[in-house]
Amino acid sequence: MLEIVYQDEDLIAINKPHGLLVHRSKMANDATEFALQLLRDQIGRHVSPVHRLDRKTSGLLLFAFEKEVEIAMHKQFQESLVEKKYLAILRGYAPDQLDIDYPLAKENGNMQEAFTSFRTLQKAEIAVAFGKHETSRYSLVEATPKTGRMHQLRRHFAHIFYPIIGDRKHGCNKQNKFFKEQFEMTTMLLHASELTFNHPITGKQIKLNATIQDEFRRVADMMGFNI
């Protein structure tokens, strides 16, 4: 059963687990379960996603029941009127706070502006050797993307050399292998923790929160992060 964190007459939000696709995709033919279909079956109603999360990203995923609400929420996301916050665990001691203003290429090669702000919440050093270092250092950060480009957070954190743990495409292969061998962990440690927006029908401000998933929690506890 999917965890429902919010529901009214117009919208419903779930806390998506890591590894679950939002809907069918030609890029992931191995998948047999999808958040869209699971939620429809669970509540017995038609729903449509109003934004996207990567397969390996967990957290808040918002759906609309009716087309007019879907269109209105799409517009809010496209116009950057929705405030999004993510939690991530990065390799190394990240800066206390930083604005990343770094354009990203679309699939067709065209460049798009992309802007992310983040602040470091906590830092950890664990007594496990990695490479030439006797210990391993990590940061728990809260990121706020101002734009919504494909893999924006993953690409931005890789750009500043503090990649997200478990990100196989844009992250550090040595760290990912290290986590798999040392901790049997293959999850990408990126979680959509908060959404704030104006309700498309009532106009009331809605603020949603989703707790981290079990695998994220396991790593956070191991590192001593208090979430």
Tab-separated table of N, CA, C and O in Angstrom, residues 18-88:
chain	number	residue	atom	x	y	z
A	18	HIS	N	11.645	4.640	-2.955
A	18	HIS	CA	12.764	4.560	-3.897
A	18	HIS	C	12.516	3.398	-4.861
A	18	HIS	O	11.999	2.340	-4.478
A	19	GLY	N	12.875	3.582	-6.126
A	19	GLY	CA	12.823	2.491	-7.099
A	19	GLY	C	11.505	2.319	-7.810
A	19	GLY	O	11.389	1.459	-8.687
A	20	LEU	N	10.493	3.117	-7.464
A	20	LEU	CA	9.184	2.989	-8.097
A	20	LEU	C	9.025	4.050	-9.175
A	20	LEU	O	9.168	5.246	-8.914
A	21	LEU	N	8.731	3.612	-10.398
A	21	LEU	CA	8.474	4.536	-11.501
A	21	LEU	C	7.137	5.240	-11.303
A	21	LEU	O	6.188	4.654	-10.768
A	22	VAL	N	7.055	6.483	-11.776
A	22	VAL	CA	5.788	7.204	-11.714
A	22	VAL	C	4.782	6.565	-12.665
A	22	VAL	O	3.625	6.333	-12.308
A	23	HIS	N	5.224	6.253	-13.890
A	23	HIS	CA	4.354	5.625	-14.886
A	23	HIS	C	5.215	4.810	-15.842
A	23	HIS	O	6.445	4.800	-15.747
A	24	ARG	N	4.599	4.134	-16.766
A	24	ARG	CA	5.338	3.307	-17.717
A	24	ARG	C	6.310	4.153	-18.533
A	24	ARG	O	6.022	5.279	-18.888
A	25	SER	N	7.464	3.565	-18.828
A	25	SER	CA	8.479	4.273	-19.595
A	25	SER	C	9.249	3.291	-20.462
A	25	SER	O	9.584	2.189	-20.021
A	26	LYS	N	9.514	3.709	-21.706
A	26	LYS	CA	10.299	2.867	-22.602
A	26	LYS	C	11.733	2.712	-22.106
A	26	LYS	O	12.435	1.774	-22.497
A	27	MET	N	12.166	3.631	-21.243
A	27	MET	CA	13.532	3.604	-20.730
A	27	MET	C	13.702	2.612	-19.591
A	27	MET	O	14.813	2.367	-19.140
A	28	ALA	N	12.597	2.040	-19.104
A	28	ALA	CA	12.666	1.095	-17.982
A	28	ALA	C	11.713	-0.060	-18.243
A	28	ALA	O	10.669	-0.191	-17.602
A	29	ASN	N	12.079	-0.885	-19.196
A	29	ASN	CA	11.227	-2.011	-19.570
A	29	ASN	C	11.174	-3.104	-18.507
A	29	ASN	O	10.333	-3.991	-18.571
A	30	ASP	N	12.092	-3.052	-17.541
A	30	ASP	CA	12.128	-4.078	-16.505
A	30	ASP	C	11.066	-3.860	-15.437
A	30	ASP	O	10.768	-4.767	-14.654
A	31	ALA	N	10.478	-2.671	-15.368
A	31	ALA	CA	9.533	-2.346	-14.303
A	31	ALA	C	8.165	-2.989	-14.537
A	31	ALA	O	7.677	-3.047	-15.670
A	32	THR	N	7.575	-3.469	-13.467
A	32	THR	CA	6.245	-4.083	-13.541
A	32	THR	C	5.223	-3.348	-12.675
A	32	THR	O	4.029	-3.592	-12.786
A	33	GLU	N	5.705	-2.456	-11.804
A	33	GLU	CA	4.812	-1.689	-10.939
A	33	GLU	C	5.068	-0.201	-11.137
A	33	GLU	O	6.197	0.220	-11.340
A	34	PHE	N	3.981	0.567	-11.064
A	34	PHE	CA	4.065	2.003	-11.317
A	34	PHE	C	3.186	2.732	-10.310
A	34	PHE	O	2.094	2.277	-9.977
A	35	ALA	N	3.669	3.865	-9.825
A	35	ALA	CA	2.937	4.620	-8.817
A	35	ALA	C	1.537	4.990	-9.293
A	35	ALA	O	0.566	4.905	-8.543
A	36	LEU	N	1.427	5.389	-10.550
A	36	LEU	CA	0.138	5.800	-11.113
A	36	LEU	C	-0.896	4.690	-10.999
A	36	LEU	O	-1.998	4.899	-10.479
A	37	GLN	N	-0.554	3.502	-11.470
A	37	GLN	CA	-1.499	2.390	-11.456
A	37	GLN	C	-1.766	1.878	-10.048
A	37	GLN	O	-2.910	1.540	-9.692
A	38	LEU	N	-0.709	1.816	-9.218
A	38	LEU	CA	-0.881	1.364	-7.839
A	38	LEU	C	-1.838	2.271	-7.075
A	38	LEU	O	-2.695	1.787	-6.321
A	39	LEU	N	-1.694	3.576	-7.280
A	39	LEU	CA	-2.571	4.505	-6.565
A	39	LEU	C	-4.003	4.412	-7.083
A	39	LEU	O	-4.957	4.427	-6.290
A	40	ARG	N	-4.172	4.303	-8.403
A	40	ARG	CA	-5.520	4.136	-8.950
A	40	ARG	C	-6.209	2.910	-8.365
A	40	ARG	O	-7.378	2.960	-7.982
A	41	ASP	N	-5.476	1.810	-8.302
A	41	ASP	CA	-6.047	0.574	-7.765
A	41	ASP	C	-6.341	0.711	-6.274
A	41	ASP	O	-7.336	0.166	-5.770
A	42	GLN	N	-5.477	1.411	-5.561
A	42	GLN	CA	-5.621	1.541	-4.112
A	42	GLN	C	-6.842	2.356	-3.710
A	42	GLN	O	-7.555	2.001	-2.771
A	43	ILE	N	-7.108	3.449	-4.451
A	43	ILE	CA	-8.218	4.318	-4.058
A	43	ILE	C	-9.443	4.159	-4.952
A	43	ILE	O	-10.512	4.705	-4.662
A	44	GLY	N	-9.278	3.415	-6.053
A	44	GLY	CA	-10.415	3.172	-6.935
A	44	GLY	C	-10.881	4.382	-7.710
A	44	GLY	O	-12.060	4.516	-8.041
A	45	ARG	N	-9.920	5.284	-8.027
A	45	ARG	CA	-10.265	6.493	-8.777
A	45	ARG	C	-9.171	6.797	-9.787
A	45	ARG	O	-8.011	6.445	-9.598
A	46	HIS	N	-9.545	7.492	-10.858
A	46	HIS	CA	-8.575	7.945	-11.846
A	46	HIS	C	-7.749	9.088	-11.266
A	46	HIS	O	-8.293	10.014	-10.646
A	47	VAL	N	-6.442	9.031	-11.447
A	47	VAL	CA	-5.552	10.118	-11.031
A	47	VAL	C	-4.535	10.382	-12.140
A	47	VAL	O	-4.239	9.503	-12.945
A	48	SER	N	-4.009	11.616	-12.163
A	48	SER	CA	-2.969	11.984	-13.120
A	48	SER	C	-1.854	12.705	-12.375
A	48	SER	O	-2.132	13.616	-11.579
A	49	PRO	N	-0.591	12.344	-12.614
A	49	PRO	CA	0.518	13.035	-11.945
A	49	PRO	C	0.668	14.450	-12.479
A	49	PRO	O	0.517	14.683	-13.673
A	50	VAL	N	0.973	15.395	-11.589
A	50	VAL	CA	1.130	16.786	-12.010
A	50	VAL	C	2.603	17.197	-12.065
A	50	VAL	O	2.926	18.328	-12.462
A	51	HIS	N	3.501	16.280	-11.674
A	51	HIS	CA	4.938	16.510	-11.812
A	51	HIS	C	5.612	15.138	-11.798
A	51	HIS	O	4.938	14.105	-11.793
A	52	ARG	N	6.923	15.109	-11.811
A	52	ARG	CA	7.649	13.850	-11.910
A	52	ARG	C	8.720	13.737	-10.831
A	52	ARG	O	9.238	14.747	-10.349
A	53	LEU	N	9.040	12.508	-10.480
A	53	LEU	CA	10.206	12.197	-9.666
A	53	LEU	C	10.976	11.094	-10.371
A	53	LEU	O	10.381	10.189	-10.958
A	54	ASP	N	12.305	11.143	-10.305
A	54	ASP	CA	13.105	10.056	-10.844
A	54	ASP	C	12.731	8.746	-10.165
A	54	ASP	O	12.283	8.729	-9.007
A	55	ARG	N	12.963	7.658	-10.865
A	55	ARG	CA	12.664	6.334	-10.320
A	55	ARG	C	13.329	6.099	-8.963
A	55	ARG	O	12.720	5.600	-8.022
A	56	LYS	N	14.603	6.491	-8.849
A	56	LYS	CA	15.355	6.210	-7.622
A	56	LYS	C	15.168	7.268	-6.548
A	56	LYS	O	15.659	7.116	-5.434
A	57	THR	N	14.446	8.341	-6.850
A	57	THR	CA	14.161	9.379	-5.865
A	57	THR	C	12.869	9.047	-5.134
A	57	THR	O	11.870	8.686	-5.754
A	58	SER	N	12.895	9.178	-3.831
A	58	SER	CA	11.683	8.943	-3.041
A	58	SER	C	11.030	10.270	-2.684
A	58	SER	O	11.584	11.340	-2.925
A	59	GLY	N	9.819	10.179	-2.107
A	59	GLY	CA	9.201	11.369	-1.539
A	59	GLY	C	7.908	11.806	-2.181
A	59	GLY	O	7.202	11.018	-2.835
A	60	LEU	N	7.600	13.077	-1.998
A	60	LEU	CA	6.289	13.624	-2.351
A	60	LEU	C	6.017	13.598	-3.846
A	60	LEU	O	6.775	14.144	-4.640
A	61	LEU	N	4.918	12.949	-4.192
A	61	LEU	CA	4.463	12.871	-5.575
A	61	LEU	C	2.989	13.241	-5.575
A	61	LEU	O	2.175	12.599	-4.909
A	62	LEU	N	2.653	14.282	-6.333
A	62	LEU	CA	1.319	14.868	-6.296
A	62	LEU	C	0.515	14.487	-7.540
A	62	LEU	O	1.033	14.538	-8.660
A	63	PHE	N	-0.741	14.132	-7.318
A	63	PHE	CA	-1.661	13.750	-8.399
A	63	PHE	C	-2.923	14.594	-8.322
A	63	PHE	O	-3.324	15.055	-7.252
A	64	ALA	N	-3.582	14.752	-9.479
A	64	ALA	CA	-4.877	15.435	-9.551
A	64	ALA	C	-5.952	14.441	-9.965
A	64	ALA	O	-5.691	13.488	-10.689
A	65	PHE	N	-7.185	14.711	-9.519
A	65	PHE	CA	-8.300	13.855	-9.902
A	65	PHE	C	-8.937	14.300	-11.215
A	65	PHE	O	-9.373	13.464	-12.007
A	66	GLU	N	-8.989	15.601	-11.451
A	66	GLU	CA	-9.667	16.131	-12.641
A	66	GLU	C	-8.682	16.872	-13.546
A	66	GLU	O	-7.675	17.400	-13.091
A	67	LYS	N	-9.031	16.942	-14.835
A	67	LYS	CA	-8.136	17.531	-15.829
A	67	LYS	C	-7.851	19.003	-15.554
A	67	LYS	O	-6.708	19.465	-15.705
A	68	GLU	N	-8.853	19.774	-15.157
A	68	GLU	CA	-8.638	21.203	-14.931
A	68	GLU	C	-7.657	21.448	-13.789
A	68	GLU	O	-6.844	22.385	-13.836
A	69	VAL	N	-7.715	20.602	-12.775
A	69	VAL	CA	-6.787	20.729	-11.651
A	69	VAL	C	-5.378	20.318	-12.089
A	69	VAL	O	-4.387	20.959	-11.729
A	70	GLU	N	-5.313	19.264	-12.883
A	70	GLU	CA	-4.018	18.825	-13.419
A	70	GLU	C	-3.347	19.944	-14.212
A	70	GLU	O	-2.151	20.236	-14.031
A	71	ILE	N	-4.094	20.584	-15.096
A	71	ILE	CA	-3.555	21.670	-15.928
A	71	ILE	C	-3.098	22.845	-15.061
A	71	ILE	O	-2.022	23.416	-15.272
A	72	ALA	N	-3.909	23.198	-14.059
A	72	ALA	CA	-3.574	24.314	-13.175
A	72	ALA	C	-2.299	24.041	-12.380
A	72	ALA	O	-1.454	24.934	-12.200
A	73	MET	N	-2.135	22.807	-11.919
A	73	MET	CA	-0.930	22.463	-11.153
A	73	MET	C	0.285	22.368	-12.068
A	73	MET	O	1.391	22.769	-11.686
A	74	HIS	N	0.104	21.847	-13.278
A	74	HIS	CA	1.196	21.841	-14.257
A	74	HIS	C	1.731	23.268	-14.447
A	74	HIS	O	2.946	23.490	-14.495
A	75	LYS	N	0.821	24.211	-14.554
A	75	LYS	CA	1.207	25.604	-14.781
A	75	LYS	C	2.012	26.135	-13.601
A	75	LYS	O	3.019	26.833	-13.787
A	76	GLN	N	1.586	25.802	-12.387
A	76	GLN	CA	2.320	26.257	-11.205
A	76	GLN	C	3.746	25.709	-11.195
A	76	GLN	O	4.697	26.436	-10.883
A	77	PHE	N	3.892	24.430	-11.521
A	77	PHE	CA	5.227	23.836	-11.560
A	77	PHE	C	6.073	24.468	-12.669
A	77	PHE	O	7.248	24.782	-12.461
A	78	GLN	N	5.473	24.655	-13.842
A	78	GLN	CA	6.214	25.215	-14.969
A	78	GLN	C	6.655	26.650	-14.712
A	78	GLN	O	7.714	27.083	-15.185
A	79	GLU	N	5.869	27.392	-13.949
A	79	GLU	CA	6.189	28.792	-13.666
A	79	GLU	C	6.971	28.953	-12.365
A	79	GLU	O	7.137	30.074	-11.868
A	80	SER	N	7.465	27.835	-11.824
A	80	SER	CA	8.278	27.828	-10.590
A	80	SER	C	7.545	28.469	-9.413
A	80	SER	O	8.155	29.146	-8.571
A	81	LEU	N	6.244	28.249	-9.342
A	81	LEU	CA	5.443	28.768	-8.237
A	81	LEU	C	5.325	27.764	-7.094
A	81	LEU	O	4.808	28.116	-6.024
A	82	VAL	N	5.788	26.557	-7.309
A	82	VAL	CA	5.775	25.527	-6.276
A	82	VAL	C	7.160	25.473	-5.630
A	82	VAL	O	8.169	25.351	-6.321
A	83	GLU	N	7.199	25.597	-4.321
A	83	GLU	CA	8.481	25.502	-3.616
A	83	GLU	C	8.735	24.036	-3.276
A	83	GLU	O	7.911	23.387	-2.622
A	84	LYS	N	9.881	23.529	-3.734
A	84	LYS	CA	10.238	22.128	-3.545
A	84	LYS	C	11.489	22.039	-2.671
A	84	LYS	O	12.455	22.771	-2.901
A	85	LYS	N	11.466	21.137	-1.717
A	85	LYS	CA	12.649	20.897	-0.894
A	85	LYS	C	12.984	19.407	-0.907
A	85	LYS	O	12.077	18.567	-0.876
A	86	TYR	N	14.274	19.127	-0.975
A	86	TYR	CA	14.762	17.754	-1.008
A	86	TYR	C	15.820	17.555	0.068
A	86	TYR	O	16.561	18.493	0.406
A	87	LEU	N	15.897	16.343	0.574
A	87	LEU	CA	17.000	15.936	1.434
A	87	LEU	C	17.909	15.019	0.637
A	87	LEU	O	17.436	14.185	-0.137
A	88	ALA	N	19.211	15.176	0.827
A	88	ALA	CA	20.173	14.321	0.129
A	88	ALA	C	21.389	14.109	1.005
A	88	ALA	O	21.743	14.965	1.831
